[in-house]
XYZ file of N, CA and C in Angstrom:
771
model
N 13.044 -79.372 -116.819
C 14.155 -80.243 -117.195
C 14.352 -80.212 -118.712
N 15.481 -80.026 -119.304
C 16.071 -79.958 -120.406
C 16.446 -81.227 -120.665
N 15.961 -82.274 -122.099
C 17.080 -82.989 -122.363
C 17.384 -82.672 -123.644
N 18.472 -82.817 -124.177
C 19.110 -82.720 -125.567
C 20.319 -83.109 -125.674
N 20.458 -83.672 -126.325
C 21.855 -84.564 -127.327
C 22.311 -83.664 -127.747
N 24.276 -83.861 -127.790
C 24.589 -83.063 -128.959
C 25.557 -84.088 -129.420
N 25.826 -83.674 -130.549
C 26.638 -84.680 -131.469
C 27.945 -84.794 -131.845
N 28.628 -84.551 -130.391
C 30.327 -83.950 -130.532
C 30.949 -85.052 -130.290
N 32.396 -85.597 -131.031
C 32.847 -86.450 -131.380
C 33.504 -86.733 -129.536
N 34.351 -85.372 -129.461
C 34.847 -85.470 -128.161
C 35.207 -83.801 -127.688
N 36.028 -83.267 -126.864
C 35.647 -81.444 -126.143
C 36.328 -80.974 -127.094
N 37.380 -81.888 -128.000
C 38.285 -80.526 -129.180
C 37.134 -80.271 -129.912
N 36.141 -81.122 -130.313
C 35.484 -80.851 -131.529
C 34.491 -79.733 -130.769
N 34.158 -79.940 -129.888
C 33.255 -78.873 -129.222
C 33.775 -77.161 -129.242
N 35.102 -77.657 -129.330
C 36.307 -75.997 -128.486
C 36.156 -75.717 -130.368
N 36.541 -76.507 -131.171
C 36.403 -75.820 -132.487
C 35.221 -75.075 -132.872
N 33.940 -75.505 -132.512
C 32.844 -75.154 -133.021
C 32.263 -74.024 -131.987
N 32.909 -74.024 -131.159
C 32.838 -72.037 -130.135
C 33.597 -71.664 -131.152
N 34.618 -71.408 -131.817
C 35.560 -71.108 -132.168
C 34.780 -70.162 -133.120
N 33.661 -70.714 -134.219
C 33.238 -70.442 -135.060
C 32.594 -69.421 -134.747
N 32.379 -68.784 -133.339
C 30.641 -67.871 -133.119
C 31.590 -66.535 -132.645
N 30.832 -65.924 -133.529
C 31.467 -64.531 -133.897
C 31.619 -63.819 -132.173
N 30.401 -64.126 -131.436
C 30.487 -63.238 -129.858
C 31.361 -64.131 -128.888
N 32.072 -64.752 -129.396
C 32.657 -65.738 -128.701
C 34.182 -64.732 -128.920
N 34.801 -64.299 -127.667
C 36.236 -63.602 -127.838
C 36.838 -64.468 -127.110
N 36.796 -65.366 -126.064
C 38.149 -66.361 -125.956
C 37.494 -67.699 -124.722
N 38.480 -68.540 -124.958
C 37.827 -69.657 -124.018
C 39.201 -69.883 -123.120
N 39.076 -69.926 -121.850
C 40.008 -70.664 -121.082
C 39.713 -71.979 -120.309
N 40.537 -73.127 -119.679
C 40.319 -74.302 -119.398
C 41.111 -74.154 -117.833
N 40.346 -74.882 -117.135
C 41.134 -75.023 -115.580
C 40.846 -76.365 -114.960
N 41.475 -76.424 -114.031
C 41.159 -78.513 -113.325
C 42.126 -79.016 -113.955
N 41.853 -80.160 -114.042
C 43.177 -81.143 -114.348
C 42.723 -82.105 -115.638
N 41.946 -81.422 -116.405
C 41.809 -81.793 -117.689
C 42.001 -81.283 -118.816
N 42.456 -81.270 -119.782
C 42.636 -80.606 -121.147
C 41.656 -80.676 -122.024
N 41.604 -80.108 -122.585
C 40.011 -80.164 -123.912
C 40.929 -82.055 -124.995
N 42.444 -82.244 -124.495
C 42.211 -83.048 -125.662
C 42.342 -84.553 -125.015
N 41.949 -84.404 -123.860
C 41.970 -85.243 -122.733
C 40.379 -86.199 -122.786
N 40.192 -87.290 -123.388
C 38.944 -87.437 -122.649
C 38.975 -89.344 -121.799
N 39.910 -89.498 -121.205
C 39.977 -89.904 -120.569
C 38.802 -90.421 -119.360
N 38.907 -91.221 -118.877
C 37.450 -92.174 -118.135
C 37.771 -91.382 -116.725
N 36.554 -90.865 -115.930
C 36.842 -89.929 -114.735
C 37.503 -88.824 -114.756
N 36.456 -87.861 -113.897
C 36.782 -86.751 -113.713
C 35.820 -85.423 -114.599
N 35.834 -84.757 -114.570
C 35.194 -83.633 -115.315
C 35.953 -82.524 -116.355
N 35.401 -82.197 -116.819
C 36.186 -80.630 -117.606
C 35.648 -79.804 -117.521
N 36.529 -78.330 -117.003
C 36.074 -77.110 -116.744
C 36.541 -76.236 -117.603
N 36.072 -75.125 -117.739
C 36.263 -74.010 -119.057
C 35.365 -72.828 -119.038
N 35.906 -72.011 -119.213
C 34.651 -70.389 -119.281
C 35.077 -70.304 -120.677
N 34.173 -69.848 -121.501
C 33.305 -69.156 -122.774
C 33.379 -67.532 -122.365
N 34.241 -66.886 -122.700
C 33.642 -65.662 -122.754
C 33.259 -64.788 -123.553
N 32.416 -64.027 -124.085
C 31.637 -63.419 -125.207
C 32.262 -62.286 -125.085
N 31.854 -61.252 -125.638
C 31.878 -59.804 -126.115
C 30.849 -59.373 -124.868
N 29.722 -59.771 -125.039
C 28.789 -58.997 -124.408
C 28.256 -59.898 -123.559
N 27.832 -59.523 -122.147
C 26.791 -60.405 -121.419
C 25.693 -61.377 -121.930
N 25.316 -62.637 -121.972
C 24.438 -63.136 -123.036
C 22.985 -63.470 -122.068
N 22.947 -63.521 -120.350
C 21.777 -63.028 -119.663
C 22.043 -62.974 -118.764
N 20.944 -62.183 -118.059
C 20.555 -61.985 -116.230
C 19.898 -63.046 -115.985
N 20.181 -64.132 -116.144
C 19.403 -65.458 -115.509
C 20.607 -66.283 -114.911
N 21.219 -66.464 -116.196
C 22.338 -67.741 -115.965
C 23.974 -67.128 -116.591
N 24.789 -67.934 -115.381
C 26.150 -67.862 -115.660
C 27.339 -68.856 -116.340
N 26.290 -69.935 -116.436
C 27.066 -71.242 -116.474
C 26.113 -72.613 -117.310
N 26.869 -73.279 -117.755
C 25.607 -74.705 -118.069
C 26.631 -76.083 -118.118
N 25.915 -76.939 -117.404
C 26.421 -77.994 -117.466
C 25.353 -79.304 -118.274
N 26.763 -80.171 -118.892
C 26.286 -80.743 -119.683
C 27.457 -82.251 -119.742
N 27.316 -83.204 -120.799
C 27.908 -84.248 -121.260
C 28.256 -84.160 -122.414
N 29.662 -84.542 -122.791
C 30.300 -85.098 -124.016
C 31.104 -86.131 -123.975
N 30.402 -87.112 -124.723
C 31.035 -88.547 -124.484
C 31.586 -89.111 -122.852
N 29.969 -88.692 -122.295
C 30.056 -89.944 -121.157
C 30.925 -88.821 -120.236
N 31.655 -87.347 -120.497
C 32.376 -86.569 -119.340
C 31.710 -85.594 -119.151
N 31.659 -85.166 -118.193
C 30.405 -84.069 -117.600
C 31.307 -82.742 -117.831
N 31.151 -82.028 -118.293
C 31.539 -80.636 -118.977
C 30.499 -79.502 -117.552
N 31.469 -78.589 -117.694
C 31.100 -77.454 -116.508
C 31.783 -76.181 -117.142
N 30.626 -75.814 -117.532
C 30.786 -74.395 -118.515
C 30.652 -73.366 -118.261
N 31.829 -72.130 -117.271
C 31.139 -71.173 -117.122
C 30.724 -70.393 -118.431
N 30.089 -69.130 -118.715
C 29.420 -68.498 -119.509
C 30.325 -66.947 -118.573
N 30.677 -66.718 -119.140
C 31.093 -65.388 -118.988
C 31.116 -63.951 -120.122
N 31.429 -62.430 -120.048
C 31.702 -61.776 -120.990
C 33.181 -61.003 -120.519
N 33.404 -60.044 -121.139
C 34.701 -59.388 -120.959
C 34.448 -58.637 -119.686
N 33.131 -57.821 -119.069
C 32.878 -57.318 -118.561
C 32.844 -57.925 -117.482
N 32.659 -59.411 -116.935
C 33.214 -59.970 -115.324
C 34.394 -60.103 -115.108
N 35.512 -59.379 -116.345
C 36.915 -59.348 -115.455
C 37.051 -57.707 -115.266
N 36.989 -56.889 -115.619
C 36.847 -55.358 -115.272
C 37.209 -54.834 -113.875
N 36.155 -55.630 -112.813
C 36.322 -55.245 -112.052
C 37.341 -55.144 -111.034
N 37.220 -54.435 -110.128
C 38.914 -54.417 -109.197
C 38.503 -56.239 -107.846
N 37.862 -55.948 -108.127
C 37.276 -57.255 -107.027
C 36.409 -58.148 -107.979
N 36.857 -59.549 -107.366
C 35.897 -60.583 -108.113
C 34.253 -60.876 -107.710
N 33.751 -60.992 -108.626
C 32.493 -61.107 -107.931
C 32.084 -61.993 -107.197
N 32.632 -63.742 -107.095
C 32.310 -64.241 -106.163
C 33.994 -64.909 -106.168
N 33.891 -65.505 -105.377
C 35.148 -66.411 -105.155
C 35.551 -67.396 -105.750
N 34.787 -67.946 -107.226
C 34.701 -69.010 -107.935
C 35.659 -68.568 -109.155
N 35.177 -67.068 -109.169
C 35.904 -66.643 -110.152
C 37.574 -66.228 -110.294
N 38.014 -66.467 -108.753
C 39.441 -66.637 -109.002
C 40.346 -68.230 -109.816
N 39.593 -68.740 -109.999
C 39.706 -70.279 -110.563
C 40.743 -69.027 -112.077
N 40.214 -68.055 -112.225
C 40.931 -67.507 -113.615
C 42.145 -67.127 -113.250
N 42.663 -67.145 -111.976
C 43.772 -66.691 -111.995
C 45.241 -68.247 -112.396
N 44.553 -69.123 -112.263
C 45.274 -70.360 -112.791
C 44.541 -71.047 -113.933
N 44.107 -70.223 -115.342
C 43.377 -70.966 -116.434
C 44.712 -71.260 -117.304
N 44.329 -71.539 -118.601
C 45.165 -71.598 -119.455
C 43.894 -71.255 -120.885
N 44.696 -69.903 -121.366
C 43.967 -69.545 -122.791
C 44.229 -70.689 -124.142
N 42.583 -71.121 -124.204
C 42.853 -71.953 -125.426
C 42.281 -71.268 -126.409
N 41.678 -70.031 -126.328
C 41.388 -69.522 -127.636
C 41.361 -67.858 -127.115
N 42.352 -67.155 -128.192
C 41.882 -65.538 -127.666
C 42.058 -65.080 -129.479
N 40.597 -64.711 -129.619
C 40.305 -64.044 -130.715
C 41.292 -62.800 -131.105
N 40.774 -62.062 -130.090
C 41.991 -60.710 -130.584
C 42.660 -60.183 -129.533
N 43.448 -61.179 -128.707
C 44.146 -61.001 -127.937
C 43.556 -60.258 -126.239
N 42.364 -60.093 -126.448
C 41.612 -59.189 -125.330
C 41.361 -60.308 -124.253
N 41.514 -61.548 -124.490
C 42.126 -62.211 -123.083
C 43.552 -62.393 -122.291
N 43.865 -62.016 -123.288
C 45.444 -62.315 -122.545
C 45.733 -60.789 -122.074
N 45.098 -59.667 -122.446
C 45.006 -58.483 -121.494
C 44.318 -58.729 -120.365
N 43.230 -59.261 -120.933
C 42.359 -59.568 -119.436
C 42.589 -59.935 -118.044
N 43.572 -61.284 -119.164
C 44.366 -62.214 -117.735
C 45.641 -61.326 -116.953
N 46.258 -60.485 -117.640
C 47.188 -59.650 -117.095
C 46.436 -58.698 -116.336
N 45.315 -58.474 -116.443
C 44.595 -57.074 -115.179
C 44.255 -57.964 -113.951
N 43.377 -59.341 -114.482
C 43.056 -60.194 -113.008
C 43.812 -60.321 -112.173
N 45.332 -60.714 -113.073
C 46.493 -61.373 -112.137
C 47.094 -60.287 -111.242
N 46.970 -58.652 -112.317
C 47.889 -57.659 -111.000
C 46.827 -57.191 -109.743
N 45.138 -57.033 -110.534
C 44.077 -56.358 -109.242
C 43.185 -58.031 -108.520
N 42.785 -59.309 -109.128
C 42.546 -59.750 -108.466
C 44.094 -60.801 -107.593
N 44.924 -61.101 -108.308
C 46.042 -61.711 -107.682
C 46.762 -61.526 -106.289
N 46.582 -59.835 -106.145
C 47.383 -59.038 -105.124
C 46.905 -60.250 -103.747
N 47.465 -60.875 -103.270
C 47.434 -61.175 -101.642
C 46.927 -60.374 -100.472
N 46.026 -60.479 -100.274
C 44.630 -59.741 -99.393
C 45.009 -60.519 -97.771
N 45.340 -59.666 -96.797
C 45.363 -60.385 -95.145
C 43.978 -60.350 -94.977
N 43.815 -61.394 -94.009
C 42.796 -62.223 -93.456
C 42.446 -60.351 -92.841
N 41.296 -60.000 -92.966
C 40.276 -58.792 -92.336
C 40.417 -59.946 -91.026
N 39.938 -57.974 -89.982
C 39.309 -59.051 -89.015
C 38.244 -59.520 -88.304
N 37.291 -59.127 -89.414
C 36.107 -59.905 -89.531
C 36.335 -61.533 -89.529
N 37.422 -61.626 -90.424
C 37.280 -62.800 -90.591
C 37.890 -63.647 -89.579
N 38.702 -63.161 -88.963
C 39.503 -63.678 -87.741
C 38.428 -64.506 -86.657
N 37.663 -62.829 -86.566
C 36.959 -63.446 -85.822
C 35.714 -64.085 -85.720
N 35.519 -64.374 -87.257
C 34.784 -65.607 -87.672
C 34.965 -66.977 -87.818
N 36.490 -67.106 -87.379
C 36.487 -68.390 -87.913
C 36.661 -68.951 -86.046
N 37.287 -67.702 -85.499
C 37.733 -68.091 -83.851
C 36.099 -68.535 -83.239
N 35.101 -67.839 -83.581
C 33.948 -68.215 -83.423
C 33.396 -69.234 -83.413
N 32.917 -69.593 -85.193
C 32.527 -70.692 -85.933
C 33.122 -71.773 -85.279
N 34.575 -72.136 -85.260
C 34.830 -72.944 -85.204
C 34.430 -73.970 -83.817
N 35.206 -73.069 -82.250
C 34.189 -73.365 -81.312
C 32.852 -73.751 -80.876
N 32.213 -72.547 -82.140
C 30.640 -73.071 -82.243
C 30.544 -74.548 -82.484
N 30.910 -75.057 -83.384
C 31.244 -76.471 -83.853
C 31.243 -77.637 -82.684
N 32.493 -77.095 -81.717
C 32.461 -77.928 -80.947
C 31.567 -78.120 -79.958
N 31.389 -77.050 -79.613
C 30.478 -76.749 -78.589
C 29.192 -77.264 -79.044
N 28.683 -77.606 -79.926
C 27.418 -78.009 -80.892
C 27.709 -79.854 -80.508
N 29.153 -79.939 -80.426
C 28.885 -81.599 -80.264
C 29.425 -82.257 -78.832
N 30.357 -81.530 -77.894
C 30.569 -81.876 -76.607
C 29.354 -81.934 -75.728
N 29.402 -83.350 -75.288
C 28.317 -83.456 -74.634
C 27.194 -83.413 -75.479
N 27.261 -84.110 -76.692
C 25.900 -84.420 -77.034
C 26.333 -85.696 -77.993
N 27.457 -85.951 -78.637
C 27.922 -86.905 -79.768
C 26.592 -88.142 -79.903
N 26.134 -89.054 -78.738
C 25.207 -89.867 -78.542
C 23.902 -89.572 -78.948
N 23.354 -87.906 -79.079
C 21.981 -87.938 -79.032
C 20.982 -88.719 -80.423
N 22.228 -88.435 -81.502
C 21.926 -88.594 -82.623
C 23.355 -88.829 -83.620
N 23.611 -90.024 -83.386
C 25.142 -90.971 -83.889
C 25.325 -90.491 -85.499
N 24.134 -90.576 -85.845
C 24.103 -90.322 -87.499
C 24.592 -89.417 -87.871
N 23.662 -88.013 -86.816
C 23.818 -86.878 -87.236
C 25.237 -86.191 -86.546
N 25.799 -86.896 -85.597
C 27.042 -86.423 -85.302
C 28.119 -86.653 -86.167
N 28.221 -87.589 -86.912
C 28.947 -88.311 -88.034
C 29.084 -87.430 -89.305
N 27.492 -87.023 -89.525
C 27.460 -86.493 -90.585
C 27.843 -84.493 -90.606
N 27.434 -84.210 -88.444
C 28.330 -82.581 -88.728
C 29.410 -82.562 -88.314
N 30.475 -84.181 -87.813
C 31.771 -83.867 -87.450
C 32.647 -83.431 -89.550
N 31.763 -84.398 -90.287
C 32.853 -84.437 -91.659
C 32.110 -83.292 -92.023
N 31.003 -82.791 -91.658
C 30.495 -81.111 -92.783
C 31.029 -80.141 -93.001
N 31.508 -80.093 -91.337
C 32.170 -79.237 -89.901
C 33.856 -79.413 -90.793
N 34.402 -80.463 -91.031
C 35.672 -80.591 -91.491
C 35.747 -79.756 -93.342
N 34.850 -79.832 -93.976
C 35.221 -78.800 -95.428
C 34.995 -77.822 -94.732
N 33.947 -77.292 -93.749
C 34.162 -75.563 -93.380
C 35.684 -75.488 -92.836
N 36.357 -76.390 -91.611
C 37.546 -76.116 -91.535
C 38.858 -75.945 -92.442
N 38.999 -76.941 -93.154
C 39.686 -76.534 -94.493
C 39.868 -75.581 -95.415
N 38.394 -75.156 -95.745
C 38.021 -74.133 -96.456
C 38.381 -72.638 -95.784
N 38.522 -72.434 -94.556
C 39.177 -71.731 -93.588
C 40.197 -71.538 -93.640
N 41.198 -73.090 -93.397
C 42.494 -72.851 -93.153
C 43.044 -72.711 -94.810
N 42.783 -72.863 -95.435
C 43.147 -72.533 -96.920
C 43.008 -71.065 -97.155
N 42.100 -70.384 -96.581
C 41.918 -69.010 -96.496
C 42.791 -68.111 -95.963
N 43.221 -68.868 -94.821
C 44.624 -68.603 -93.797
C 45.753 -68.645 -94.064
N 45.673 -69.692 -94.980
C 47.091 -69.698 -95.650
C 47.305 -68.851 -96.672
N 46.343 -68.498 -97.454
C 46.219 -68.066 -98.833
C 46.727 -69.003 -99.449
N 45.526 -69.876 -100.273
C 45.506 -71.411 -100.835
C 44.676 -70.626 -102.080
N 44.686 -71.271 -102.864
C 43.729 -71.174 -103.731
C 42.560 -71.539 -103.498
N 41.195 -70.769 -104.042
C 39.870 -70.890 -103.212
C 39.132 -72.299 -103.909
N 38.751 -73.211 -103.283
C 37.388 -74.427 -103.824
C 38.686 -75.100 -104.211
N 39.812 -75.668 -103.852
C 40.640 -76.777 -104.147
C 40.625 -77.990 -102.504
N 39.720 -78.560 -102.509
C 39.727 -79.061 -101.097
C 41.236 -80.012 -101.718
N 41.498 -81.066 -102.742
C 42.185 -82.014 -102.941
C 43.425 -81.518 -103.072
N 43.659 -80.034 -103.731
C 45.009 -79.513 -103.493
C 45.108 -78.984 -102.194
N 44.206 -78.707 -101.451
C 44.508 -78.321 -99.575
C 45.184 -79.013 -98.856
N 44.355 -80.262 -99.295
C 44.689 -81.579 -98.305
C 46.530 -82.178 -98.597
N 46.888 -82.559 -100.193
C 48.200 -82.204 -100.523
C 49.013 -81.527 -100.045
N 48.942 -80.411 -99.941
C 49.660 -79.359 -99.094
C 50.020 -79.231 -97.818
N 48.693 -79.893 -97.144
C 49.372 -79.926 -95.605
C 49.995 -81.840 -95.443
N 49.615 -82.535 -96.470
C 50.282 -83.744 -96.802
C 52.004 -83.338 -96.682
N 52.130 -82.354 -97.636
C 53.755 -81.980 -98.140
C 54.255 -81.141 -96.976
N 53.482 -80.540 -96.194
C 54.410 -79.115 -95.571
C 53.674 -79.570 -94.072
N 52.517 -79.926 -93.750
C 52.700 -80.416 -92.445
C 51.971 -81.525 -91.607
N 52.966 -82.460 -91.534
C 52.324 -83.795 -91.356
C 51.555 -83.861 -90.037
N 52.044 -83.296 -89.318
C 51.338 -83.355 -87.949
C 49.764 -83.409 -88.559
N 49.680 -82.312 -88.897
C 47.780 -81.873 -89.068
C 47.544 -83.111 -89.941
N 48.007 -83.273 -90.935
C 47.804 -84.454 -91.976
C 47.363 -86.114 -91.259
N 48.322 -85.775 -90.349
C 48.067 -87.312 -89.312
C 46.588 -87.022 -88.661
N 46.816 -86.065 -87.946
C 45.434 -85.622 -87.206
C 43.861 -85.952 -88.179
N 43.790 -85.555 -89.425
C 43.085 -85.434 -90.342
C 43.113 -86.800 -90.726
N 43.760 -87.852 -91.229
C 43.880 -89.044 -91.339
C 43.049 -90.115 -90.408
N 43.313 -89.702 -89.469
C 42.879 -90.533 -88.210
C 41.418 -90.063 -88.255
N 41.248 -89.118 -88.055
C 39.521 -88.443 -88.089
C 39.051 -89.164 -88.844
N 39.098 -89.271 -90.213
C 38.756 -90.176 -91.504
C 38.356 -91.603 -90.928
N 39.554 -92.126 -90.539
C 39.544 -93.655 -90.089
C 39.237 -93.919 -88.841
N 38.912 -93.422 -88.002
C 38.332 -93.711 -86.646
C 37.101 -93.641 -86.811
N 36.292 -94.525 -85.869
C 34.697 -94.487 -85.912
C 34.324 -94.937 -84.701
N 35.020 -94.195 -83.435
C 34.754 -93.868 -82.343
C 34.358 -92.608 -82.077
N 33.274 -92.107 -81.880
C 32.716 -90.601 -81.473
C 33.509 -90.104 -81.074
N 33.664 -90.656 -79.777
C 34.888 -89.704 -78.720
C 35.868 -89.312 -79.401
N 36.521 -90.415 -80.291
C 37.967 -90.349 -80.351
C 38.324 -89.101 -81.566
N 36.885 -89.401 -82.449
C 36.445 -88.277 -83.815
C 36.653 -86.971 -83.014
N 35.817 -86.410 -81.964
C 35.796 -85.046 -80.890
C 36.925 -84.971 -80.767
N 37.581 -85.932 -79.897
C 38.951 -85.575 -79.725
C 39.842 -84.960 -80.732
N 39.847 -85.521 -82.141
C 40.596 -85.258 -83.103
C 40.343 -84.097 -83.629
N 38.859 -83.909 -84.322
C 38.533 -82.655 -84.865
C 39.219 -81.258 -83.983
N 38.916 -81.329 -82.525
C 38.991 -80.472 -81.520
C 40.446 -79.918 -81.687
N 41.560 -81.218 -82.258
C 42.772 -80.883 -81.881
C 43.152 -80.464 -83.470
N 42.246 -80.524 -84.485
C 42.510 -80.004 -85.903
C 41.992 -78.483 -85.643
N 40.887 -78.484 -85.083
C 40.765 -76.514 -84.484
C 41.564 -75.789 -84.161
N 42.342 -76.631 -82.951
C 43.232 -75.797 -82.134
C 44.601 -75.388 -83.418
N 44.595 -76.654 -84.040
C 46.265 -76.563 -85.042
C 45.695 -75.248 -85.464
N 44.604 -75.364 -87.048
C 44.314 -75.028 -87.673
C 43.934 -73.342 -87.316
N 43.579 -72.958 -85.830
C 43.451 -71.697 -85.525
C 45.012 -70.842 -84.744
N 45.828 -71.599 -84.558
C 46.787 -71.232 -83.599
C 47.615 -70.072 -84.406
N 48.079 -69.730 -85.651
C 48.147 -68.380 -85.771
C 47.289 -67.042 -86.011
N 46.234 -67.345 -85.715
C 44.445 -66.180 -85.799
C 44.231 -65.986 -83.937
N 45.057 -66.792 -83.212
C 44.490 -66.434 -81.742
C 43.831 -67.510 -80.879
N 44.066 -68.823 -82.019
C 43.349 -69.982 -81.233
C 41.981 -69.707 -81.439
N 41.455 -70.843 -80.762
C 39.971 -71.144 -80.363
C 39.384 -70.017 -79.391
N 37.798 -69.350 -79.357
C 37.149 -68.710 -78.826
C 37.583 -69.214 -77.507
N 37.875 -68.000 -76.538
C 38.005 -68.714 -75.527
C 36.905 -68.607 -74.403
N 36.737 -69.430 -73.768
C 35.333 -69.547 -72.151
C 35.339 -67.552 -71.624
N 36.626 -67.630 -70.951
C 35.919 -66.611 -70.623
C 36.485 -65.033 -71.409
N 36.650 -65.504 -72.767
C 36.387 -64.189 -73.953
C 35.174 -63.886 -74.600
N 35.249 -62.566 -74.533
C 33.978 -62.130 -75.440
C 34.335 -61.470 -76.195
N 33.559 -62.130 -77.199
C 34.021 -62.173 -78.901
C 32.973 -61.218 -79.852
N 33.604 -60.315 -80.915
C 32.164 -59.448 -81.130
C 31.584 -59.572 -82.675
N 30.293 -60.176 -83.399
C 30.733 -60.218 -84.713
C 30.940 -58.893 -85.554
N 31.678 -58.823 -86.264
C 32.159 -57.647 -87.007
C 31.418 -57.504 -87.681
N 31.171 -56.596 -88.752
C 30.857 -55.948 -90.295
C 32.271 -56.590 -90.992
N 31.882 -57.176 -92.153
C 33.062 -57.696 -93.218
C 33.830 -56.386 -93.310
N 33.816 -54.980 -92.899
C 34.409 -54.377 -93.251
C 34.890 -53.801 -91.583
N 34.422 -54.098 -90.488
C 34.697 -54.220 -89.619
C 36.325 -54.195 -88.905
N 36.171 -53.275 -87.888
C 37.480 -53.387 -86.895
C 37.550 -53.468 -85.848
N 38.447 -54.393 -85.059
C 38.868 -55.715 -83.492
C 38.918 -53.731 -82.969
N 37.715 -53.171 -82.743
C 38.190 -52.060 -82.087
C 37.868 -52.129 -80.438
N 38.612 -52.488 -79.440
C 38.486 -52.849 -78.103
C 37.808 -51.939 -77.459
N 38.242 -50.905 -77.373
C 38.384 -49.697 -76.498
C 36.515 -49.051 -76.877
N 36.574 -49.069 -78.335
C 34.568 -48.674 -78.417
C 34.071 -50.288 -78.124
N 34.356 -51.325 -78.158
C 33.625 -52.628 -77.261
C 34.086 -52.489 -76.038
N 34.859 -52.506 -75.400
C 34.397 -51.896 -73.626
C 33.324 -51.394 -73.639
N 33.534 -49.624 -74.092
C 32.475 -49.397 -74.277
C 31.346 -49.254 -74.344
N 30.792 -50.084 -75.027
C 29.501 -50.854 -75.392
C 29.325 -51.608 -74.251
N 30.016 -53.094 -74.096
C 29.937 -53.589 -72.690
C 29.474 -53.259 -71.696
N 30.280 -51.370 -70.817
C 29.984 -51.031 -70.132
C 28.286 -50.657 -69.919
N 27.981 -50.670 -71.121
C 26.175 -49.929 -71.427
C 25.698 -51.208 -70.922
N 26.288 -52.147 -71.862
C 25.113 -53.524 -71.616
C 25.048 -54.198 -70.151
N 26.394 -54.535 -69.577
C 27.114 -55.517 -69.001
C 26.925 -54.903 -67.555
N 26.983 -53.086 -66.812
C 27.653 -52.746 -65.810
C 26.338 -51.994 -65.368
């Protein structure tokens, strides 16, 4: 455990004093805070990016300035390069805003992310048929059992609900790790699910929770093929994987006949 103070008035005075460090080539800010914002609630987010990688340990550090919890990625020029992002956190850059570019080598940067990571990618169908899976799995995990353990049904009907979201945001092509802009969205564009989701929240009847979640599956999967069905057999893919029928017969026939 680390503790240490630092002695920053508020995040401008902080953004000035990166400003000063020579391996420092640009800082961008994302979330719904500004560096000149320090306002009561909420956090501030921002990547640091250097010239050069600064370690193989750590990517990020979090910390406090005046009472707001600061979330710092640590980056170099070299994690935008690539044609693919390295994890999914790192599309957060495709909606930053440059508050500091030394010699302009971020605002190139941001123009390569936006044309190779930006491009709109269809759902693989790996993933299709991961979520037609998963999701069933879910239910099937709590029909006919909601009673055994009240707590713990409570606690995997709402767990069970960010994996669904996090899904259907995927489906839509949402921006990735925005659960509060997800939920907005189907607020604005479709109330049905929004009601459905509402009620889940505020009900604290088991049954009535099953019932609901069950019927947020069905919404939430109905352009991927719906829910796994009883008597389909479903195959897991390779992420790079293809719904190839004709070699699963196939196979089937070896296992099954």
């Amino acid at each position: 455990m680390i503790i240490r103070e630092n002695s920053f008035d508020d995040i401008e005075s902080f953004i000035e004093h990166l400003k000063k460090n020579e391996n420092i080539i640009g800082i961008v800010e994302y979330g719904g805070r500004t560096y000149k914002d320090m306002s009561i609630g909420g956090d501030y987010d921002l990547t640091v990016i250097f010239d050069k990688p600064i370690s193989t340990n750590f990517t990020g550090v979090h910390f406090h300035i005046k009472d707001i919890p600061v979330d710092c990625m640590l980056l170099s020029k070299e994690d935008f390069m690539s044609d693919i992002p390295q994890d999914e956190f790192m599309l957060v850059h495709l909606n930053c805003k440059i508050i500091y570019d030394k010699d302009n080598t971020i605002s190139e940067l941001s123009k390569r992310v936006q044309t190779t990571w930006g491009t709109s990618r269809d759902l693989s169908d790996f993933e299709k048929m991961m979520f037609r899976f998963s999701f069933k799995h879910v239910l099937d995990k709590l029909e006919h059992r909601l009673y055994d353990n009240e707590l713990y049904t409570k606690y995997f009907i709402y767990s069970s609900m960010d994996w669904f979201l996090s899904c259907y945001a995927r489906i839509n092509g949402w921006e990735v790790g925005k659960p509060k802009l997800h939920l907005k969205l189907i607020e604005d564009q479709e109330p049905i699910l929004f009601h459905i989701i509402s009620n889940l929240y505020s009900e604290n009847c088991l049954e009535k929770q099953f019932e609901l979640i069950s019927k947020c599956a069905n919404y939430m999967l109905d352009s991927i093929g719906g829910l796994w069905r009883e008597d389909e057999i479903i195959f897991h893919l390779l992420p790079d994987g293809k719904n190839d029928e004709v070699e699963q017969n196939e196979f089937l026939d070896i296992l099954m006949n």
